[in-house]
mmCIF file of C-alpha atoms and ligand atoms in Angstrom:
data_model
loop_
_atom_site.group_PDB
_atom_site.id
_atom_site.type_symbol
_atom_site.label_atom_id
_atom_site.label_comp_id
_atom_site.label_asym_id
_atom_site.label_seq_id
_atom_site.Cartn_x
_atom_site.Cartn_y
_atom_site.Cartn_z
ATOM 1 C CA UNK A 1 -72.571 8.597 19.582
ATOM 2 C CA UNK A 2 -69.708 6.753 19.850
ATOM 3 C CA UNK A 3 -69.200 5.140 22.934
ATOM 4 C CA UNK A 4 -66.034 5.715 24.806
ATOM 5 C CA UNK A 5 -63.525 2.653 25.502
ATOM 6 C CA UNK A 6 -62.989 2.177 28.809
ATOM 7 C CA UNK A 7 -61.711 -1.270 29.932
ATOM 8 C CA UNK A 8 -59.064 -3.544 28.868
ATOM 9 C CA UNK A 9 -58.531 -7.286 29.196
ATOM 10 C CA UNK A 10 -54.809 -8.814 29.919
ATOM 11 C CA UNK A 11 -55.012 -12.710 29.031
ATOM 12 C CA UNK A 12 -52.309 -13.994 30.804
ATOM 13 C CA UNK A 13 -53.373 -17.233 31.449
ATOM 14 C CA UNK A 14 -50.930 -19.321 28.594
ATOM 15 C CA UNK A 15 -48.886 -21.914 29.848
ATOM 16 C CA UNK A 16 -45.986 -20.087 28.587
ATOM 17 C CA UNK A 17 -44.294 -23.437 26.986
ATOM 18 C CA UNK A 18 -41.578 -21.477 25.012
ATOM 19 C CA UNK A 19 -39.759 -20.365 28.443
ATOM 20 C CA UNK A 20 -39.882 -23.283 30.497
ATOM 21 C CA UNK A 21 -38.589 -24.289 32.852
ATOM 22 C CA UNK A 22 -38.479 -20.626 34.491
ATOM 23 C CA UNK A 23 -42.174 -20.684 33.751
ATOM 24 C CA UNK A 24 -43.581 -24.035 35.329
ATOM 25 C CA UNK A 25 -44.449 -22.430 38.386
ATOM 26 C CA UNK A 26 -43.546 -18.487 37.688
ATOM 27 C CA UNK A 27 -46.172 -16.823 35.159
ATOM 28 C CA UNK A 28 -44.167 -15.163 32.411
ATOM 29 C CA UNK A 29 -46.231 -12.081 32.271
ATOM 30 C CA UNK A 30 -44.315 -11.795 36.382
ATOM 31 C CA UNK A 31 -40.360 -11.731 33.851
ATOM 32 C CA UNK A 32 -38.683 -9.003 35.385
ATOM 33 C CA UNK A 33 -37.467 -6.625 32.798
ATOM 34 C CA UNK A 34 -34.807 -5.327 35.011
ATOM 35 C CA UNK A 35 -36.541 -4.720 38.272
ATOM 36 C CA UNK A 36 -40.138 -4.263 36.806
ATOM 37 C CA UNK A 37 -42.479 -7.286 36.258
ATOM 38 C CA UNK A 38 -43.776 -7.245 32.516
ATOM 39 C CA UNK A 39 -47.367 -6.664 33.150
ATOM 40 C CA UNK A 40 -46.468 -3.888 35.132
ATOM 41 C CA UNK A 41 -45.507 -2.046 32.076
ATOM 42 C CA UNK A 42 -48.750 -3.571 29.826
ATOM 43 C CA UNK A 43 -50.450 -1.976 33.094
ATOM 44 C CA UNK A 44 -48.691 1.235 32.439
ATOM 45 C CA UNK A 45 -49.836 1.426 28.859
ATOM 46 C CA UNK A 46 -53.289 1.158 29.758
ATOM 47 C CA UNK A 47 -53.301 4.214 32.184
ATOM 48 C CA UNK A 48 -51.604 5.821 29.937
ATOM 49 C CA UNK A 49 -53.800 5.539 27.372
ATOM 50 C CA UNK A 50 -57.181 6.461 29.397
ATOM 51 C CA UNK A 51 -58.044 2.684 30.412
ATOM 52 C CA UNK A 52 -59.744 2.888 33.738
ATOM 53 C CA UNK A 53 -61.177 -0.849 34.367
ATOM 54 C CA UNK A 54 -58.880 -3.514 33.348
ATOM 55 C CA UNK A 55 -59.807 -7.106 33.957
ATOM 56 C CA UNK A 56 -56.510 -9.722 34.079
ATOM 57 C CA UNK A 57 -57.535 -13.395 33.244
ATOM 58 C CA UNK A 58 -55.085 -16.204 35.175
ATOM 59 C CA UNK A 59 -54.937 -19.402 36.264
ATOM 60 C CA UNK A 60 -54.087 -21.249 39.358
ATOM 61 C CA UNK A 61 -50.463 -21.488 38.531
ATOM 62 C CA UNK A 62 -50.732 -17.792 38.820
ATOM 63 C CA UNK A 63 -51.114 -16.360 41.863
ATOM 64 C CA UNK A 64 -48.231 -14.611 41.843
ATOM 65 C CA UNK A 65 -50.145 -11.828 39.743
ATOM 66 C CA UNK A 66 -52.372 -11.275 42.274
ATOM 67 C CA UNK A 67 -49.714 -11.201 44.867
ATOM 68 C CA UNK A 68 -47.799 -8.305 43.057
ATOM 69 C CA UNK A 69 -50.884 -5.844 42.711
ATOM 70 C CA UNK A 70 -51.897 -6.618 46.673
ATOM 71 C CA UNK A 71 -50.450 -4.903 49.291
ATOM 72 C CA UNK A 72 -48.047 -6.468 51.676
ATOM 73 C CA UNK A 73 -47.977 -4.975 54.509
ATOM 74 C CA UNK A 74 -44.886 -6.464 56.124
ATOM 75 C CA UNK A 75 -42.723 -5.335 53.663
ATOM 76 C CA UNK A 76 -44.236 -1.910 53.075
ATOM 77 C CA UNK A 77 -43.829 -1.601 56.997
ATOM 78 C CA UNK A 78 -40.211 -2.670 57.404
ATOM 79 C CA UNK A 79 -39.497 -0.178 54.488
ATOM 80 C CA UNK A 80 -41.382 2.453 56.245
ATOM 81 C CA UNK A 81 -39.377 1.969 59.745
ATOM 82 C CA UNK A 82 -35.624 1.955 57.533
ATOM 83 C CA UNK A 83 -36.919 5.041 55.913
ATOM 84 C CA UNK A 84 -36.552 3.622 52.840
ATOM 85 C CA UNK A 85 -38.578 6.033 50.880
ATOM 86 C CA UNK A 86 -37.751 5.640 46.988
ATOM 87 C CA UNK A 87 -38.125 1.594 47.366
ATOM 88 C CA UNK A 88 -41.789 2.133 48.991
ATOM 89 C CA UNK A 89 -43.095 4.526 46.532
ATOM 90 C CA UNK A 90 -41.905 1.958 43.937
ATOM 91 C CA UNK A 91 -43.790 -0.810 45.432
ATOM 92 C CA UNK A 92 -46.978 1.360 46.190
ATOM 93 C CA UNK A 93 -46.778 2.261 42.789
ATOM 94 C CA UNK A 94 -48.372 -1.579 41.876
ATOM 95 C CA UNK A 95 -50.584 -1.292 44.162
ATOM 96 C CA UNK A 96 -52.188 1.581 43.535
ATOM 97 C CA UNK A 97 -53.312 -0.236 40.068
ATOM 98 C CA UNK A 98 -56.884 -1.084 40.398
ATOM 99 C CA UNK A 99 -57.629 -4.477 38.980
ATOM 100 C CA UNK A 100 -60.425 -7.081 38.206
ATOM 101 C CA UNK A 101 -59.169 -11.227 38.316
ATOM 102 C CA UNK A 102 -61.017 -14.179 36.607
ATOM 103 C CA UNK A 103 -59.636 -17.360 35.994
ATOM 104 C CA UNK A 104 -59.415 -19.602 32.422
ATOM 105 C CA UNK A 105 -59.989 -23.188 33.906
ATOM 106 C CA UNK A 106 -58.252 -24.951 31.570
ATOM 107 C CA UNK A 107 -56.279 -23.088 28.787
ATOM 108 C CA UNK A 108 -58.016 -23.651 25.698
ATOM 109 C CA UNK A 109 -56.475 -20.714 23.525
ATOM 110 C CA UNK A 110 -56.424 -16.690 23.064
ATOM 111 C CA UNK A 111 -60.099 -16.977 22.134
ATOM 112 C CA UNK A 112 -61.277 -18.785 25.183
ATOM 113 C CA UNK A 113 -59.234 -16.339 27.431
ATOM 114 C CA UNK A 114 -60.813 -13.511 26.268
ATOM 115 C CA UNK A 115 -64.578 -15.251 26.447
ATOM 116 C CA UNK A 116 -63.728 -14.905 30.178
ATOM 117 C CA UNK A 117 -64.355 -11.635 29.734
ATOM 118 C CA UNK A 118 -67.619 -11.281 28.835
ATOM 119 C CA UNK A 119 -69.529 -10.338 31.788
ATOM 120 C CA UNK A 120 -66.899 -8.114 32.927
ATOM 121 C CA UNK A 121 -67.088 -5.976 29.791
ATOM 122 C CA UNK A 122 -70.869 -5.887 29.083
ATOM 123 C CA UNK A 123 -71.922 -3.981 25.508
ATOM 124 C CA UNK A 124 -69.159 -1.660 25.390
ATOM 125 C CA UNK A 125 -65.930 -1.746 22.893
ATOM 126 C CA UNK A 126 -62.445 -2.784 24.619
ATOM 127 C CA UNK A 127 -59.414 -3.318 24.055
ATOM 128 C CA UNK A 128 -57.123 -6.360 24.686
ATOM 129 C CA UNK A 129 -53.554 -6.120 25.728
ATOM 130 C CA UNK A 130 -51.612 -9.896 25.611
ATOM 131 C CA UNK A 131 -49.547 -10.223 28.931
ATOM 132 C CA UNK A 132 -46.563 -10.599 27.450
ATOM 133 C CA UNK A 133 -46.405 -8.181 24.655
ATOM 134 C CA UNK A 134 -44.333 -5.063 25.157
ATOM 135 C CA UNK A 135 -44.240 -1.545 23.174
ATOM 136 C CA UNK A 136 -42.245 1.162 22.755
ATOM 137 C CA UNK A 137 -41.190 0.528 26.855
ATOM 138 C CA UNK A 138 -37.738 2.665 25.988
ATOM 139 C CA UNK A 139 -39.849 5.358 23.786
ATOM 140 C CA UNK A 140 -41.807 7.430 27.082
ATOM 141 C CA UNK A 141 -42.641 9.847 24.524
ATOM 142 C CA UNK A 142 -44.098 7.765 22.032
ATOM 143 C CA UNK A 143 -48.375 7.495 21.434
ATOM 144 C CA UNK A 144 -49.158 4.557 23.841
ATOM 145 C CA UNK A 145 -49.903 1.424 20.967
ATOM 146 C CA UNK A 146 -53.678 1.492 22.713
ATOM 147 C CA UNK A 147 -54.410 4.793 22.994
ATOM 148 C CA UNK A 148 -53.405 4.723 19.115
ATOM 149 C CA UNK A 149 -55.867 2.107 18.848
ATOM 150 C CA UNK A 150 -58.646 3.699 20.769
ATOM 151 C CA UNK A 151 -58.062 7.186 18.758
ATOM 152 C CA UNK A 152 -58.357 5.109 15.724
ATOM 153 C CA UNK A 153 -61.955 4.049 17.598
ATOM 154 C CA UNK A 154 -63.164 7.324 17.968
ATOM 155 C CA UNK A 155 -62.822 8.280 13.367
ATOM 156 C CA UNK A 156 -64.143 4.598 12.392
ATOM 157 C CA UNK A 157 -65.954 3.162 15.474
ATOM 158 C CA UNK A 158 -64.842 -0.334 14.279
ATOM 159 C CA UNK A 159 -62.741 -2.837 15.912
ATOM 160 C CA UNK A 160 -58.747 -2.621 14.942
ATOM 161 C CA UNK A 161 -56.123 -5.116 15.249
ATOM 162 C CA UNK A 162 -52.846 -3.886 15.622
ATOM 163 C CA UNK A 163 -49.946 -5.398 12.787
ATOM 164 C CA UNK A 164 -46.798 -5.083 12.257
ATOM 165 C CA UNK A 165 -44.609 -6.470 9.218
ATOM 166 C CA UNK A 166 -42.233 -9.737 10.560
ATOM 167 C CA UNK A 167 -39.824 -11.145 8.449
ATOM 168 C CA UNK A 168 -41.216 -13.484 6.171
ATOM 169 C CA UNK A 169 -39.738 -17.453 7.344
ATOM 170 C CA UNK A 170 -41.792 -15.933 11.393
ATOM 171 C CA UNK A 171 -45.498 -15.037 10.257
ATOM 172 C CA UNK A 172 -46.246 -18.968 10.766
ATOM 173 C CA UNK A 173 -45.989 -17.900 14.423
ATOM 174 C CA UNK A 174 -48.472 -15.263 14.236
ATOM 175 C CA UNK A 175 -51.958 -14.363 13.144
ATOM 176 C CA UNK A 176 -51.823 -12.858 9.489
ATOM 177 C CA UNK A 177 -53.503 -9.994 7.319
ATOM 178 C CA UNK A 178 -54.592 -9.934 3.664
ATOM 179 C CA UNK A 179 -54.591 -6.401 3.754
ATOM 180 C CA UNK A 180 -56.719 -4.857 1.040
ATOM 181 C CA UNK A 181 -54.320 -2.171 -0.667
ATOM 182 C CA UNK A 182 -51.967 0.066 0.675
ATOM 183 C CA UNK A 183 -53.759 1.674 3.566
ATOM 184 C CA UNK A 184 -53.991 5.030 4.474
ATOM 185 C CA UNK A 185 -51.897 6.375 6.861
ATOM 186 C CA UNK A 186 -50.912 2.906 8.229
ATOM 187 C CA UNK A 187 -54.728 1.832 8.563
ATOM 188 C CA UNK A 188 -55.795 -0.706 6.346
ATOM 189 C CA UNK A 189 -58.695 -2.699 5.551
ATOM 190 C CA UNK A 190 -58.888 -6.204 6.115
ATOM 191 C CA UNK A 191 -59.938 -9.346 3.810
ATOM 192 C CA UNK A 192 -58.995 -12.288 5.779
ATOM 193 C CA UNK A 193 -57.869 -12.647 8.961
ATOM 194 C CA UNK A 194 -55.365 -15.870 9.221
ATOM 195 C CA UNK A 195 -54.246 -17.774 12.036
ATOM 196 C CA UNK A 196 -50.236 -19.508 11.819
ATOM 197 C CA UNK A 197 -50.722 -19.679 8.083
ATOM 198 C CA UNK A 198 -47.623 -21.574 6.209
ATOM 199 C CA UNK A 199 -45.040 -19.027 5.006
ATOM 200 C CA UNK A 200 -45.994 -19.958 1.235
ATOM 201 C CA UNK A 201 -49.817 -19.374 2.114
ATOM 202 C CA UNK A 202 -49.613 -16.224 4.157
ATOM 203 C CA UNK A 203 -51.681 -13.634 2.317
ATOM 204 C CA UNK A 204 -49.261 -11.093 3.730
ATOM 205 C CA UNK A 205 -46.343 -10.277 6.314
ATOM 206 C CA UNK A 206 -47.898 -8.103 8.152
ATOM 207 C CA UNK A 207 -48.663 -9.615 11.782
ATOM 208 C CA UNK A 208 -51.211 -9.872 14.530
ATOM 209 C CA UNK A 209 -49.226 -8.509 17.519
ATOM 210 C CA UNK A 210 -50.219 -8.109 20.965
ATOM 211 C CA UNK A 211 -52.920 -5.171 21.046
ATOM 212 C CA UNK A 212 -56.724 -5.540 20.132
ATOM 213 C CA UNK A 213 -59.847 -2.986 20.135
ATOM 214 C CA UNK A 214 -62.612 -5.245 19.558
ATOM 215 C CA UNK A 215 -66.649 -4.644 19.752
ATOM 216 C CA UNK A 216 -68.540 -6.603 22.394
ATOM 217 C CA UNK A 217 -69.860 -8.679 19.415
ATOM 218 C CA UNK A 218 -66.847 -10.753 19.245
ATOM 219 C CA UNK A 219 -68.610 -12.433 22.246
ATOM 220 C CA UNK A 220 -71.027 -14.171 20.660
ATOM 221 C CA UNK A 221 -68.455 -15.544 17.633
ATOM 222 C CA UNK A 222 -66.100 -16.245 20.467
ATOM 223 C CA UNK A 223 -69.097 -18.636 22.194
ATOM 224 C CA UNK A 224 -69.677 -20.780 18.641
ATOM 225 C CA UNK A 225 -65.991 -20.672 17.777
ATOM 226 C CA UNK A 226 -64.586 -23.729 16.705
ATOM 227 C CA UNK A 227 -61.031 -24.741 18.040
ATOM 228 C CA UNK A 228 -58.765 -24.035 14.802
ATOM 229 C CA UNK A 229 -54.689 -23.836 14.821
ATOM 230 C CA UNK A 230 -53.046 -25.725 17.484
ATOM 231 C CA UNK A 231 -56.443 -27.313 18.509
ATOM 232 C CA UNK A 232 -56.697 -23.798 20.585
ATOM 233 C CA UNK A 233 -59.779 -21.174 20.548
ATOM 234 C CA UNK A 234 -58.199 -18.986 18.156
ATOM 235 C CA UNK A 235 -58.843 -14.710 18.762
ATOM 236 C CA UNK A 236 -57.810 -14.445 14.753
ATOM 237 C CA UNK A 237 -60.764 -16.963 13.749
ATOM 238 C CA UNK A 238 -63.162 -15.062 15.372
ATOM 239 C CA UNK A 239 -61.890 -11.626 14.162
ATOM 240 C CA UNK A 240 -62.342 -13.056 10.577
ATOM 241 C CA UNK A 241 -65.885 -13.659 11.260
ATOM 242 C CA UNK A 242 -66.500 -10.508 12.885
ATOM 243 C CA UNK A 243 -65.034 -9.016 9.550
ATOM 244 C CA UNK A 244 -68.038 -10.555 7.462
ATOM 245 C CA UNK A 245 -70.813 -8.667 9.193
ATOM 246 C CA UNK A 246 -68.766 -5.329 10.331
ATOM 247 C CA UNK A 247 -65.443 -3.641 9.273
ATOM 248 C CA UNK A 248 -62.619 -4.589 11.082
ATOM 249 C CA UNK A 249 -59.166 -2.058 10.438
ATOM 250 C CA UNK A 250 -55.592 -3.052 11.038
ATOM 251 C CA UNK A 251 -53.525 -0.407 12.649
ATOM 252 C CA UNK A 252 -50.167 -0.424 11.614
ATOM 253 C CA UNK A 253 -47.527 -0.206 14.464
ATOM 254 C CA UNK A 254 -44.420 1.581 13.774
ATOM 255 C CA UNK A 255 -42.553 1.343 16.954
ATOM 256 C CA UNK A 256 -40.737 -1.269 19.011
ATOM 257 C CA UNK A 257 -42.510 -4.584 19.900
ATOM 258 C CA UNK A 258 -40.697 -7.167 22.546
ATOM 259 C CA UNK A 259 -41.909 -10.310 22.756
ATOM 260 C CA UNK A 260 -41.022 -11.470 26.427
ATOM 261 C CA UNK A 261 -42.282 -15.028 26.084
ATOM 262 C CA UNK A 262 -39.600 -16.062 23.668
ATOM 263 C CA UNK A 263 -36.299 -16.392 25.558
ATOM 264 C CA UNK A 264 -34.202 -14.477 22.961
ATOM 265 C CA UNK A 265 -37.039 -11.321 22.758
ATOM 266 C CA UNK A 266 -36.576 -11.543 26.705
ATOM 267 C CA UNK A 267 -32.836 -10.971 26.387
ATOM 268 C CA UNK A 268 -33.335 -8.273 24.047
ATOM 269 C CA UNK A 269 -36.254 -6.386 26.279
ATOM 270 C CA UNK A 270 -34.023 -7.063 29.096
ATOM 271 C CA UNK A 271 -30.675 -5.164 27.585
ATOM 272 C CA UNK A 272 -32.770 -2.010 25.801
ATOM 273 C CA UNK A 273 -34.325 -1.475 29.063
ATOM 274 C CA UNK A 274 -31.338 -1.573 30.803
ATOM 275 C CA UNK A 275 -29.604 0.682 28.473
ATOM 276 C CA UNK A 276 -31.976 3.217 29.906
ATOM 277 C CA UNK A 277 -32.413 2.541 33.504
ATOM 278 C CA UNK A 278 -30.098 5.243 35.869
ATOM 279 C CA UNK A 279 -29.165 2.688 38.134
ATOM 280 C CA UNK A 280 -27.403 0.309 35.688
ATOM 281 C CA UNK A 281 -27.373 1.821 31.910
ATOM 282 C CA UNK A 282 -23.701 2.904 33.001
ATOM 283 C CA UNK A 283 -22.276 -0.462 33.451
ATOM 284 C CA UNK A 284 -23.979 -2.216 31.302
ATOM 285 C CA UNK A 285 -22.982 -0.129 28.347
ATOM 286 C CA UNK A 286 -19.359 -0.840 29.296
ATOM 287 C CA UNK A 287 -19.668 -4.320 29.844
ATOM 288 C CA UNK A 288 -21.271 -4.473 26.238
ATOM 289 C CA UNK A 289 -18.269 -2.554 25.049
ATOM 290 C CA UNK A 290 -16.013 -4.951 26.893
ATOM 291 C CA UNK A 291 -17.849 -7.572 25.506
ATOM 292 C CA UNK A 292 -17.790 -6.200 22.007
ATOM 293 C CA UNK A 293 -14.240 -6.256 22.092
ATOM 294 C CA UNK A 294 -14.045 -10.053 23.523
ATOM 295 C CA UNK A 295 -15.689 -11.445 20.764
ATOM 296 C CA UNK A 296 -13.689 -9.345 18.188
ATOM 297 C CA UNK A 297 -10.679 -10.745 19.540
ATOM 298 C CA UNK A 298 -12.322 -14.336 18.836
ATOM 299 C CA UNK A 299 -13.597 -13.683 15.323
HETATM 300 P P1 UTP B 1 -49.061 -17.302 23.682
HETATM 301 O O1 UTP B 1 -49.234 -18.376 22.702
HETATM 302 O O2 UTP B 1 -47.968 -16.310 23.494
HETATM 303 O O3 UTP B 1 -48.908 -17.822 25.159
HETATM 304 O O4 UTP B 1 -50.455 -16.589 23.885
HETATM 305 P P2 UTP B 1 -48.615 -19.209 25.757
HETATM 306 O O5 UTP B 1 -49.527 -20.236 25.217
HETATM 307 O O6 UTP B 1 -48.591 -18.978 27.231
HETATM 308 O O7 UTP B 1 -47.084 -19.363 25.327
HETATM 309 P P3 UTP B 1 -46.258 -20.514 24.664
HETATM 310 O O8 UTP B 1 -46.453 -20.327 23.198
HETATM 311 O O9 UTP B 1 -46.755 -21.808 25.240
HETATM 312 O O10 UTP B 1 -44.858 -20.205 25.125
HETATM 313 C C1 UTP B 1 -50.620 -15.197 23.839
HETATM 314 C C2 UTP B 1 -51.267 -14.666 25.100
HETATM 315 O O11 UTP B 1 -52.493 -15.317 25.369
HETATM 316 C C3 UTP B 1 -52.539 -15.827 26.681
HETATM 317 C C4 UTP B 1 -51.078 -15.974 27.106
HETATM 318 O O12 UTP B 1 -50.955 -15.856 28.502
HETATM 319 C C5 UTP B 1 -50.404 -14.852 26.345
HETATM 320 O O13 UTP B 1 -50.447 -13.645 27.065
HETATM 321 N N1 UTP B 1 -53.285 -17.101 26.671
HETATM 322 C C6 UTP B 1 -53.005 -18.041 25.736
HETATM 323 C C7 UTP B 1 -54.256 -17.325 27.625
HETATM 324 O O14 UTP B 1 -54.510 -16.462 28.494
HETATM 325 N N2 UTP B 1 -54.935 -18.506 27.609
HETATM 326 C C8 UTP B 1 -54.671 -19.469 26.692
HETATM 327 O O15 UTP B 1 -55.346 -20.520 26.734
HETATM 328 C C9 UTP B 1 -53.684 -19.228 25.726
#
């Protein structure tokens, strides 16, 4: 019988280098997309898709994390006494997000973030969400990226990576596929597994993004692996040995991936949101048409 995925693991424990300053003391994953912290929609995506145990892995610089998903009860009490209903059911809405913490002592890489996780998930298949990886956030209709993942589960009961094609001068920045064939219906098998290969090596374009459904076996790789790219743990490394003694599928997303840890994918999460959000899609669409016309007038 295939056994039933249950728990997810956010690492969120990077040092977030790309976005500095901002992130020196602030974790990234806590980027407001508006008026919503990022992992607040990763946490989203998790209910969503059935996840009912979901372990975050920080660091010291992080305690802001912990902070958000707490209670505090002088706020929620000064909004109760001003009657401020809407703004406390938005923050009891983090709250009410049951979570597990660990810390990575030192940040040795993807791989050695999710090791922390060991205990925590036991023997059972899970599925890891990165902490600054969003999907489809403007598409509330669309098939949750890990529920797709965990249906995927339930037909091959093999781990799956999620890919998506980049353009071709980026996939040094990600984890990389040799996809054998075409795939069927976006799922593919895998070859190789390849971690910030050079553009004229990369077996493919189709890249490692932010979701994971992984086997508890990945455990025991993850414990021998090797630091590889980067001098960092790598999650890819160990996938590629978990390929050699059981299948491992790609899942091929098809929707919209922002990648908040890159200043320029946080000004683009920032403005599609916002395009959507009642309180300020109105004004900001006119600005941009203001704008629009500014830079016209420059060209
Ligand atoms: P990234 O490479 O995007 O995160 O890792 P980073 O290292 O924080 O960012 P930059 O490149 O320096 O700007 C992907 C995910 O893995 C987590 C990060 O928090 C991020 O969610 N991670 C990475 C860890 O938890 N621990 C690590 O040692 C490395």
């Amino acid at each position: 019988m295939t056994q039933k995925v249950r728990k997810a693991v956010i690492p969120a424990a990077g040092l977030g280098t790309r976005f500095l300053p901002a992130t020196k003391a602030l974790a990234k994953e806590m980027l407001p997309i508006v008026d919503k912290p990022t992992l607040q929609f990763i946490l989203e995506e998790a209910l969503k898709s059935g996840i009912e145990d979901i372990l975050v892995v920080t660091n010291k610089a992080k305690r802001s994390i912990e902070d958000h998903f707490d209670s505090n009860f002088e706020l929620e009490y000064n909004l109760k006494e001003k009657e401020k209903n809407d703004l406390l059911k938005l923050v009891d809405e983090a709250t009410a997000i049951r979570l597990h913490f660990i810390r990575q002592s030192y940040p040795r890489g993807l791989g050695d973030a999710v090791l922390q996780a060991k205990a925590f998930v036991g023997n059972e298949p899970f599925v890891v969400m990165l902490g600054d990886d969003l999907m489809d956030i403007t598409n509330p209709n669309a098939v949750p990226l890990t529920k797709q993942l965990m249906d995927d589960y339930e037909k091959t009961h093999a781990s799956t990576i999620a890919v998506m094609p980049v353009p071709h001068e980026e996939v040094s920045a990600y984890g990389v596929i040799a996809p054998q064939g075409e795939g069927i219906n976006g799922l593919y098998s895998v070859d190789t597994f390849v971690e910030k290969p050079a553009p004229d090596e990369a077996p493919s374009d189709l890249a490692i993004i932010g979701r994971y459904l992984l086997t508890p076996e990945i455990f025991a790789i993850l414990e021998n692996q090797a630091p590889g790219a980067g001098n960092e743990i790598q999650l890819t490394d160990a996938i590629d040995t978990l390929n050699k003694t059981q299948r491992v599928f790609a899942r091929e997303f098809k929707g919209d991936r922002y990648d908040v840890g890159d200043k320029f994918g946080f000004m683009k999460t920032s403005i599609d949101y916002a395009l959507q959000h009642p309180q300020v899609k109105d004004d900001l669409k006119q600005y941009l048409i203001e704008l629009g016309k500014k830079l016209d007038d420059t060209k």
